[in-house]
Coordinates of C-alpha atoms and ligand atoms in Angstrom, one line a residue:
M1 CA 16.7 -22.1 -6.0
R2 CA 13.3 -24.8 -6.1
I3 CA 10.5 -24.5 -8.5
T4 CA 7.2 -26.4 -9.2
N5 CA 5.2 -25.9 -12.0
L6 CA 1.8 -26.3 -10.9
N7 CA -0.1 -26.3 -13.6
P8 CA -2.4 -29.7 -14.2
A9 CA -1.9 -30.0 -17.4
T10 CA 0.5 -29.7 -20.7
D11 CA -0.4 -26.8 -22.7
I12 CA -1.2 -23.5 -21.9
G13 CA -3.3 -24.2 -19.0
A14 CA -3.8 -22.3 -15.7
S15 CA -0.7 -20.3 -14.2
A16 CA 0.5 -21.2 -10.7
W17 CA 4.6 -21.5 -9.8
F18 CA 5.5 -22.0 -7.0
V19 CA 8.9 -20.6 -5.9
E20 CA 11.4 -21.5 -2.9
L21 CA 14.3 -19.1 -3.0
E22 CA 16.3 -19.1 0.2
G23 CA 13.8 -20.4 3.1
H24 CA 10.9 -18.5 2.0
R25 CA 8.2 -19.4 -0.7
L26 CA 6.3 -17.6 -3.2
L27 CA 3.3 -18.3 -5.3
L28 CA 3.5 -16.7 -8.9
D29 CA -0.4 -16.6 -10.4
A30 CA -3.0 -18.8 -9.4
G31 CA -5.2 -19.1 -12.5
T32 CA -7.8 -21.9 -13.7
H33 CA -7.1 -23.9 -17.0
P34 CA -9.7 -22.5 -19.5
K35 CA -10.2 -25.6 -21.7
R36 CA -11.4 -27.3 -18.0
E37 CA -14.2 -28.1 -15.7
G38 CA -14.9 -28.3 -12.3
R39 CA -11.6 -28.7 -9.7
D40 CA -9.6 -30.3 -13.1
S41 CA -9.2 -27.0 -14.1
L42 CA -7.3 -25.9 -10.8
P43 CA -3.0 -26.0 -10.1
L44 CA -2.2 -28.8 -8.4
Y45 CA -1.9 -26.7 -4.9
N46 CA -2.6 -30.2 -3.1
L47 CA 1.4 -31.1 -3.8
I48 CA 1.6 -27.2 -1.9
R49 CA -0.6 -28.0 0.9
R50 CA 2.0 -28.6 3.4
E51 CA 4.0 -25.2 3.1
D52 CA 3.9 -22.1 4.6
L53 CA 3.7 -19.6 1.7
D54 CA 4.6 -16.0 2.7
A55 CA 3.2 -14.1 0.0
I56 CA 0.9 -15.0 -3.8
A57 CA 2.3 -12.1 -6.5
I58 CA -0.1 -12.0 -9.4
T59 CA 0.9 -11.0 -13.2
H60 CA -2.5 -9.1 -14.4
C61 CA -6.1 -10.2 -14.3
H62 CA -7.0 -13.1 -16.7
H63 CA -8.4 -15.7 -15.4
D64 CA -5.5 -18.5 -16.5
H65 CA -2.9 -16.3 -14.1
V66 CA -6.1 -15.5 -11.0
G67 CA -9.3 -17.2 -11.7
S68 CA -8.4 -20.3 -8.6
L69 CA -6.5 -16.9 -5.4
P70 CA -9.1 -17.6 -3.8
V71 CA -9.0 -21.4 -3.8
A72 CA -5.2 -20.8 -2.5
L73 CA -5.6 -18.7 -0.3
R74 CA -8.1 -21.4 1.2
H75 CA -4.6 -23.1 1.8
F76 CA -2.6 -20.2 2.5
P77 CA -4.8 -17.8 4.4
K78 CA -1.8 -15.5 5.8
A79 CA -0.3 -15.2 2.6
H80 CA -0.1 -11.5 1.5
V81 CA -1.3 -11.2 -2.2
L82 CA 0.9 -8.4 -3.8
M83 CA -0.3 -7.5 -7.4
P84 CA 0.3 -4.2 -9.6
E85 CA -1.6 -1.3 -8.4
L86 CA -3.8 -1.5 -12.0
S87 CA -4.1 -4.9 -11.4
Y88 CA -5.5 -3.7 -7.7
F89 CA -8.5 -2.1 -9.4
L90 CA -9.7 -4.9 -11.6
I91 CA -9.2 -8.1 -9.9
E92 CA -12.5 -8.1 -7.9
R93 CA -14.5 -7.8 -10.5
V94 CA -12.9 -10.3 -12.5
L95 CA -13.4 -13.1 -9.3
H96 CA -16.6 -12.3 -8.8
N97 CA -17.7 -12.4 -12.5
S98 CA -16.1 -16.2 -12.4
V99 CA -18.7 -17.4 -9.5
N100 CA -21.3 -15.6 -11.9
V101 CA -20.4 -17.6 -14.6
M102 CA -19.6 -20.7 -13.4
T103 CA -22.6 -20.6 -11.0
R104 CA -24.6 -20.3 -14.3
Q105 CA -22.3 -23.3 -15.9
R106 CA -23.8 -25.0 -12.6
D107 CA -26.9 -24.9 -13.6
E108 CA -26.8 -24.9 -17.5
L109 CA -24.0 -27.9 -17.8
G110 CA -24.6 -29.4 -14.5
I111 CA -21.4 -29.6 -13.3
K112 CA -21.8 -30.1 -9.4
E113 CA -18.5 -28.7 -8.0
Y114 CA -19.4 -25.5 -9.9
P115 CA -19.1 -22.6 -8.1
L116 CA -15.7 -23.5 -6.6
Y117 CA -15.5 -20.7 -4.1
S118 CA -18.6 -17.6 -3.2
H119 CA -19.1 -13.6 -3.6
D120 CA -18.7 -13.5 -0.1
E121 CA -15.3 -15.5 0.0
V122 CA -13.7 -12.9 -2.7
D123 CA -15.0 -10.1 -0.1
E124 CA -13.2 -11.5 2.5
I125 CA -9.8 -12.4 1.2
A126 CA -9.8 -8.7 -0.7
A127 CA -8.4 -7.5 2.5
L128 CA -5.0 -9.5 2.2
F129 CA -5.2 -7.4 -1.6
Q130 CA -1.7 -5.1 -2.2
G131 CA -1.3 -3.1 -5.7
F132 CA 2.2 -1.9 -6.0
R133 CA 3.6 0.8 -9.0
Y134 CA 5.6 -1.1 -11.7
N135 CA 9.5 -0.9 -10.8
R136 CA 9.3 -0.9 -7.0
E137 CA 11.4 -2.9 -4.7
I138 CA 9.0 -4.6 -2.1
E139 CA 9.5 -7.0 0.3
W140 CA 7.5 -10.1 0.3
A141 CA 8.9 -12.1 2.9
A142 CA 9.1 -9.4 5.6
Y143 CA 5.6 -10.5 7.3
H144 CA 7.0 -14.0 8.2
K145 CA 11.0 -13.1 9.6
T146 CA 11.9 -16.1 11.0
R147 CA 15.4 -15.9 11.5
A148 CA 16.3 -13.0 13.2
G149 CA 17.9 -9.9 11.3
A150 CA 17.6 -12.4 8.3
V151 CA 17.6 -9.9 4.6
S152 CA 14.3 -10.5 2.9
P153 CA 13.9 -11.3 -0.8
T154 CA 12.4 -8.9 -3.1
L155 CA 10.1 -8.7 -6.0
E156 CA 9.2 -5.6 -8.4
F157 CA 6.6 -5.9 -11.4
Y158 CA 7.4 -4.5 -14.8
D159 CA 5.5 -3.6 -17.2
A160 CA 4.4 -6.5 -19.1
G161 CA 2.8 -4.5 -21.9
H162 CA -0.3 -7.5 -22.4
A163 CA -3.5 -6.1 -20.7
L164 CA -4.1 -3.2 -18.0
G165 CA -2.0 -4.2 -14.7
S166 CA 0.2 -6.8 -16.0
A167 CA 3.7 -7.1 -15.2
G168 CA 6.5 -9.4 -15.1
I169 CA 8.0 -9.8 -11.7
M170 CA 11.1 -9.7 -10.6
V171 CA 12.2 -12.0 -7.4
R172 CA 15.3 -10.8 -6.0
G173 CA 17.1 -13.0 -3.8
Q174 CA 20.4 -12.6 -1.4
K175 CA 22.6 -14.6 -3.9
E176 CA 20.0 -15.0 -7.3
T177 CA 18.0 -13.9 -9.3
L178 CA 14.0 -15.1 -10.8
F179 CA 12.1 -12.9 -13.3
Y180 CA 8.7 -14.5 -14.5
T181 CA 7.7 -12.7 -17.7
G182 CA 3.9 -13.5 -17.4
D183 CA 1.6 -12.9 -20.8
V184 CA 4.2 -10.2 -22.2
S185 CA 3.5 -8.0 -25.6
F186 CA 7.0 -6.3 -26.5
R187 CA 5.3 -4.3 -29.0
D188 CA 2.9 -1.3 -28.8
Q189 CA -1.1 -2.2 -28.8
T190 CA -3.2 0.8 -29.5
I191 CA -3.8 1.7 -26.3
L192 CA -1.4 0.4 -24.2
R193 CA 2.7 0.4 -24.5
G194 CA 5.2 -2.1 -25.1
A195 CA 6.7 -3.4 -21.9
R196 CA 9.1 -2.4 -20.5
F197 CA 12.0 -4.8 -19.9
D198 CA 14.3 -3.3 -21.1
D199 CA 16.7 -4.0 -18.2
V200 CA 15.6 -7.2 -16.9
K201 CA 19.2 -9.5 -16.1
T202 CA 18.5 -12.9 -14.1
D203 CA 20.1 -15.8 -13.6
V204 CA 16.7 -17.7 -14.0
L205 CA 13.8 -17.3 -16.7
I206 CA 10.6 -17.9 -16.3
M207 CA 8.5 -17.8 -19.7
E208 CA 5.5 -17.3 -21.7
T209 CA 5.9 -19.6 -25.4
T210 CA 1.9 -18.7 -26.4
R211 CA 3.6 -18.1 -30.0
G212 CA 5.7 -20.5 -30.2
D213 CA 4.1 -22.9 -33.3
R214 CA 3.8 -19.7 -35.5
D215 CA 5.8 -17.4 -37.5
V216 CA 5.3 -14.1 -38.6
P217 CA 4.8 -13.4 -42.1
P218 CA 7.0 -11.6 -44.2
G219 CA 5.7 -8.0 -44.3
F220 CA 3.3 -8.1 -41.5
S221 CA 2.5 -5.2 -40.1
R222 CA 0.0 -4.8 -37.4
E223 CA -0.6 -1.1 -39.2
A224 CA -0.9 -3.3 -42.7
E225 CA -3.5 -5.3 -40.3
I226 CA -5.5 -2.7 -39.3
E227 CA -5.8 -1.2 -42.9
H228 CA -7.4 -5.1 -43.8
L229 CA -9.8 -5.2 -40.7
T230 CA -10.8 -1.6 -41.5
T231 CA -11.5 -2.9 -45.4
A232 CA -13.4 -5.7 -44.4
L233 CA -15.4 -3.9 -41.5
E234 CA -17.0 -1.1 -44.3
R235 CA -17.2 -4.4 -47.0
V236 CA -19.7 -6.0 -44.4
L237 CA -21.6 -2.8 -43.3
K238 CA -21.7 -1.3 -46.7
R239 CA -23.9 -5.3 -47.3
K240 CA -25.8 -4.7 -44.4
G241 CA -24.3 -7.2 -42.6
C242 CA -22.8 -7.0 -39.2
V243 CA -19.9 -8.1 -37.2
L244 CA -19.3 -9.4 -34.5
I245 CA -15.9 -9.1 -32.9
P246 CA -15.0 -12.1 -30.5
T247 CA -13.4 -11.0 -27.7
F248 CA -11.9 -11.3 -24.0
A249 CA -13.4 -8.5 -21.8
L250 CA -10.5 -7.5 -20.3
G251 CA -7.7 -6.2 -22.7
R252 CA -8.8 -7.4 -26.0
T253 CA -12.4 -5.2 -26.0
Q254 CA -10.3 -2.0 -24.6
E255 CA -7.7 -2.1 -27.9
I256 CA -10.5 -3.2 -30.4
L257 CA -13.1 -0.1 -29.4
A258 CA -10.3 2.1 -28.8
L259 CA -9.0 1.2 -32.9
L260 CA -12.9 1.8 -33.7
A261 CA -12.8 4.8 -32.0
L262 CA -9.7 6.1 -33.7
L263 CA -11.8 5.0 -37.5
M264 CA -14.8 6.8 -36.3
K265 CA -12.8 10.0 -36.1
A266 CA -10.4 9.6 -38.6
G267 CA -13.7 9.1 -40.9
K268 CA -12.5 6.0 -42.0
L269 CA -15.9 4.3 -40.3
R270 CA -19.3 5.9 -40.3
S271 CA -20.6 6.7 -36.4
Q272 CA -22.7 4.0 -35.2
P273 CA -23.6 2.0 -31.1
I274 CA -21.3 -0.5 -30.8
Y275 CA -23.0 -3.1 -28.6
I276 CA -20.3 -4.4 -25.8
G277 CA -21.3 -6.6 -23.4
R278 CA -21.7 -5.6 -19.5
L279 CA -18.3 -7.2 -17.5
G280 CA -16.0 -5.2 -21.2
R281 CA -18.5 -2.0 -20.1
A282 CA -17.1 -2.0 -16.4
F283 CA -13.5 -2.6 -17.4
T284 CA -13.9 -0.3 -20.5
E285 CA -14.8 2.5 -17.6
I286 CA -11.7 0.8 -15.6
Y287 CA -9.3 1.6 -18.8
D288 CA -10.6 4.9 -18.9
L289 CA -11.0 6.0 -15.2
E290 CA -7.1 5.0 -14.9
A291 CA -5.8 6.5 -18.4
H292 CA -3.4 8.3 -16.5
R293 CA -1.2 5.9 -14.4
A294 CA -1.0 3.4 -17.2
H295 CA 2.2 3.5 -19.7
R296 CA -0.7 4.2 -23.0
N297 CA -0.9 6.1 -26.2
H298 CA -3.8 8.7 -26.5
S299 CA -4.0 8.9 -22.9
N300 CA -6.7 11.2 -23.6
L301 CA -9.0 9.2 -25.5
K302 CA -11.9 8.3 -23.2
L303 CA -13.4 4.9 -25.0
T304 CA -16.8 5.6 -23.0
E305 CA -17.0 9.5 -24.3
A306 CA -15.5 8.7 -27.8
L307 CA -17.6 5.8 -28.8
N308 CA -21.4 5.5 -28.1
L309 CA -21.4 2.0 -26.6
V310 CA -24.6 -0.2 -26.0
V311 CA -24.5 -2.6 -23.4
L312 CA -26.4 -5.3 -24.7
E313 CA -28.3 -7.2 -21.4
A314 CA -28.8 -11.4 -20.7
G315 CA -30.3 -12.8 -23.5
Q316 CA -30.3 -9.6 -25.5
V317 CA -28.8 -11.0 -28.6
D318 CA -31.0 -14.0 -28.8
K319 CA -33.7 -11.5 -30.3
M320 CA -31.6 -8.6 -31.9
R321 CA -32.8 -8.3 -35.7
L322 CA -29.3 -8.7 -37.8
S323 CA -29.9 -6.6 -40.4
G324 CA -28.8 -3.0 -40.9
G325 CA -25.5 -3.4 -39.9
R326 CA -23.7 -3.6 -36.6
I327 CA -20.9 -3.9 -34.6
F328 CA -20.5 -6.9 -31.4
V329 CA -17.6 -6.7 -29.4
L330 CA -18.7 -9.5 -27.3
T331 CA -17.2 -11.9 -25.0
A332 CA -15.6 -14.8 -24.7
G333 CA -12.6 -14.2 -27.1
M334 CA -12.9 -18.3 -27.7
M335 CA -16.4 -18.5 -28.0
S336 CA -17.5 -20.5 -25.5
E337 CA -20.9 -21.9 -24.9
H338 CA -23.7 -19.6 -22.8
T339 CA -21.4 -16.4 -23.6
A340 CA -22.8 -13.8 -26.0
A341 CA -20.7 -14.2 -28.6
H342 CA -21.5 -18.0 -28.9
D343 CA -24.9 -16.9 -28.6
L344 CA -24.8 -14.4 -31.2
A345 CA -22.5 -16.6 -33.6
A346 CA -25.0 -18.9 -33.6
R347 CA -27.5 -17.1 -35.4
M348 CA -24.5 -15.9 -38.0
I349 CA -23.0 -18.1 -39.0
G350 CA -25.6 -19.4 -41.5
D351 CA -26.2 -16.3 -42.9
E352 CA -23.6 -14.6 -45.6
R353 CA -24.5 -11.5 -44.7
Q354 CA -23.1 -11.5 -42.0
A355 CA -19.0 -11.3 -41.1
I356 CA -17.5 -12.6 -37.7
F357 CA -14.1 -11.2 -37.5
F358 CA -11.4 -12.9 -34.7
V359 CA -8.6 -10.4 -33.8
G360 CA -7.0 -13.6 -30.7
Y361 CA -6.3 -16.5 -30.1
A362 CA -9.0 -19.9 -30.5
D363 CA -8.2 -22.9 -29.4
P364 CA -9.2 -25.9 -31.6
D365 CA -10.9 -27.3 -29.3
T366 CA -13.3 -24.4 -28.2
P367 CA -16.5 -23.5 -30.9
G368 CA -14.3 -20.7 -32.1
G369 CA -11.3 -22.4 -33.1
R370 CA -14.0 -25.1 -35.0
L371 CA -15.3 -21.8 -36.6
K372 CA -12.1 -20.7 -37.8
A373 CA -11.1 -24.3 -38.9
A374 CA -14.3 -24.7 -40.7
K375 CA -14.3 -23.9 -44.8
T376 CA -17.0 -21.9 -46.2
G377 CA -20.6 -24.0 -46.8
A378 CA -18.7 -26.8 -44.5
T379 CA -21.2 -28.3 -41.8
F380 CA -19.5 -28.5 -38.2
L381 CA -20.0 -29.3 -34.9
F382 CA -20.0 -26.1 -33.6
S383 CA -20.8 -26.4 -29.8
G384 CA -22.9 -28.9 -27.4
S385 CA -26.3 -26.7 -26.9
A386 CA -26.2 -25.1 -30.7
G387 CA -25.2 -28.3 -32.8
E388 CA -24.1 -29.2 -36.5
V389 CA -24.1 -26.2 -39.0
T390 CA -22.9 -25.0 -41.8
R391 CA -21.0 -22.0 -42.1
R392 CA -22.0 -19.2 -45.2
C393 CA -20.8 -16.2 -43.2
E394 CA -17.9 -14.7 -43.7
V395 CA -14.8 -15.2 -41.1
Q396 CA -11.6 -13.1 -41.1
D397 CA -8.7 -13.6 -38.6
F398 CA -7.0 -10.9 -38.0
D399 CA -3.5 -11.0 -35.7
L400 CA -3.6 -8.0 -33.9
T401 CA -1.9 -10.6 -31.0
A402 CA -1.0 -8.7 -27.0
H403 CA 1.3 -11.7 -26.9
A404 CA 4.9 -11.0 -28.1
N405 CA 5.9 -13.1 -31.3
R406 CA 8.9 -15.9 -30.7
E407 CA 11.3 -13.9 -32.6
E408 CA 11.2 -11.0 -30.0
L409 CA 10.8 -13.5 -26.6
L410 CA 14.1 -15.4 -28.2
E411 CA 16.2 -12.2 -28.4
F412 CA 14.8 -11.3 -25.1
V413 CA 16.5 -14.6 -24.0
G414 CA 19.9 -13.3 -25.1
Q415 CA 19.8 -10.1 -23.2
V416 CA 18.8 -11.5 -19.8
S417 CA 21.3 -14.0 -20.1
P418 CA 20.0 -16.1 -17.7
R419 CA 21.8 -19.3 -16.5
A420 CA 18.6 -21.2 -16.9
V421 CA 15.4 -21.3 -18.9
L422 CA 11.6 -22.5 -18.3
L423 CA 9.4 -22.4 -20.8
A424 CA 6.3 -22.1 -19.9
H425 CA 2.1 -21.1 -20.9
G426 CA 2.4 -22.5 -24.0
E427 CA 1.5 -26.1 -26.2
V428 CA 4.2 -28.6 -26.8
A429 CA 4.8 -27.6 -30.4
A430 CA 5.6 -24.0 -29.4
R431 CA 7.5 -25.0 -25.8
R432 CA 9.5 -27.8 -28.4
W433 CA 10.1 -24.8 -31.0
F434 CA 11.5 -22.5 -28.2
E435 CA 14.1 -25.1 -26.5
E436 CA 15.7 -25.8 -30.5
Q437 CA 16.1 -22.6 -30.7
I438 CA 18.0 -21.7 -27.7
R439 CA 20.1 -24.9 -27.6
S440 CA 20.9 -24.0 -30.8
R441 CA 21.9 -20.2 -30.3
H442 CA 22.7 -20.1 -26.6
P443 CA 24.1 -23.2 -26.2
K444 CA 25.1 -22.1 -22.4
I445 CA 22.0 -21.6 -21.0
K446 CA 20.1 -24.1 -19.7
V447 CA 16.4 -25.2 -21.1
I448 CA 14.0 -27.2 -19.1
Q449 CA 10.6 -27.7 -19.6
P450 CA 8.9 -28.8 -16.3
E451 CA 5.8 -31.1 -16.3
P452 CA 2.8 -30.6 -14.3
G453 CA 3.6 -31.3 -10.7
K454 CA 7.4 -31.3 -10.9
T455 CA 9.7 -29.9 -8.9
V456 CA 13.2 -28.9 -10.7
E457 CA 16.7 -26.4 -9.0
V458 CA 18.5 -24.5 -10.6
Ligands
ZN501 ZN1 -3.1 -13.1 -19.9
ZN502 ZN1 -2.5 -16.4 -19.6

């Protein structure tokens, strides 16, 4: 099979893999690069624009995996779009929200290329979307059968435990198989249960490596981390400070809300309103409505009923009084500019009563990453619009990741024993760690780090 890495950059970037298998062509994911702007954020679709694509399969609805789908479909208007059924309930909201964000960025940052697609376009392509249950074989090339009697390759979604509707994708041809992990969590989160990749065996593996550059500290446990978070919340609320937890709207927000709901139920946290954003609210409702379809814990826990969720309207965070101990769970996780989390953080940073608690990854080149790195009392450039600020607020980092740890992924490589592994979705140092480890532990497995735009024959 031939695989082309369409990520335009060498970092985590935008996920998009072009796969040619036994005469059929498939695109796995159609993301955008979160740190790039305009067309530079797109995968290298030009490289495959002359190809005849049968289908596009989506692992999950985070922007780095699905944000450029309407652009991909402009190149391949006949391609069917396949995704896990739970993603089917989310994807249109995600794409419409993208249009809104890009439109705002055009107006506020002057990025003339934005939006890269329109609301109408999202509505038009929606008819191509198909949702499938996990662990069902789907004939993805059947629509374009060219040779009479040729047997079509299949694909199958495996629950990846990362966010609602997330999947790894198994592609099966007549002679060989490919498995793409997407983003994966092997461990249970508060709501979602861990990935169900137990029986995965494959010839070729494309694997995420997000956490390849960080070790799990000795004695670490998620439970202990939750205890630390609980104590820290109590401490800040007691001094009448506010707590901001910056998160992704899909996945992280609901996991944190579930945690807060359980703490309140157990009497470990005073019952009080939780302030969230509009998109976070929309996805939270879908988590509730689709609870019966998801492989999850606390399936009777309805977040919208268990919590007093207060949705903040645009601009409201600029005016709210920051006293009396409020809890905010707001996007964006990395505090990119012109988001509620960014604007609220800008107000909180200089106030020692306030606290900002990170619960996920923040790239060092983002406002969130710079805040994480700033020591108390240090003056640093938070963002273009907020300028230089002096950090007086409390900042903590809690490891409640939705990504597999590197040791778990290494174990997974051993389990599937592929003939080749393509390292994906990680910074250079993270991929290097995996390459060294796999080479020493599994010398027979070929390790490939395909560069942007490069096609590898495996
Ligand atoms: Zn993700
Ligand atoms: Zn991702």
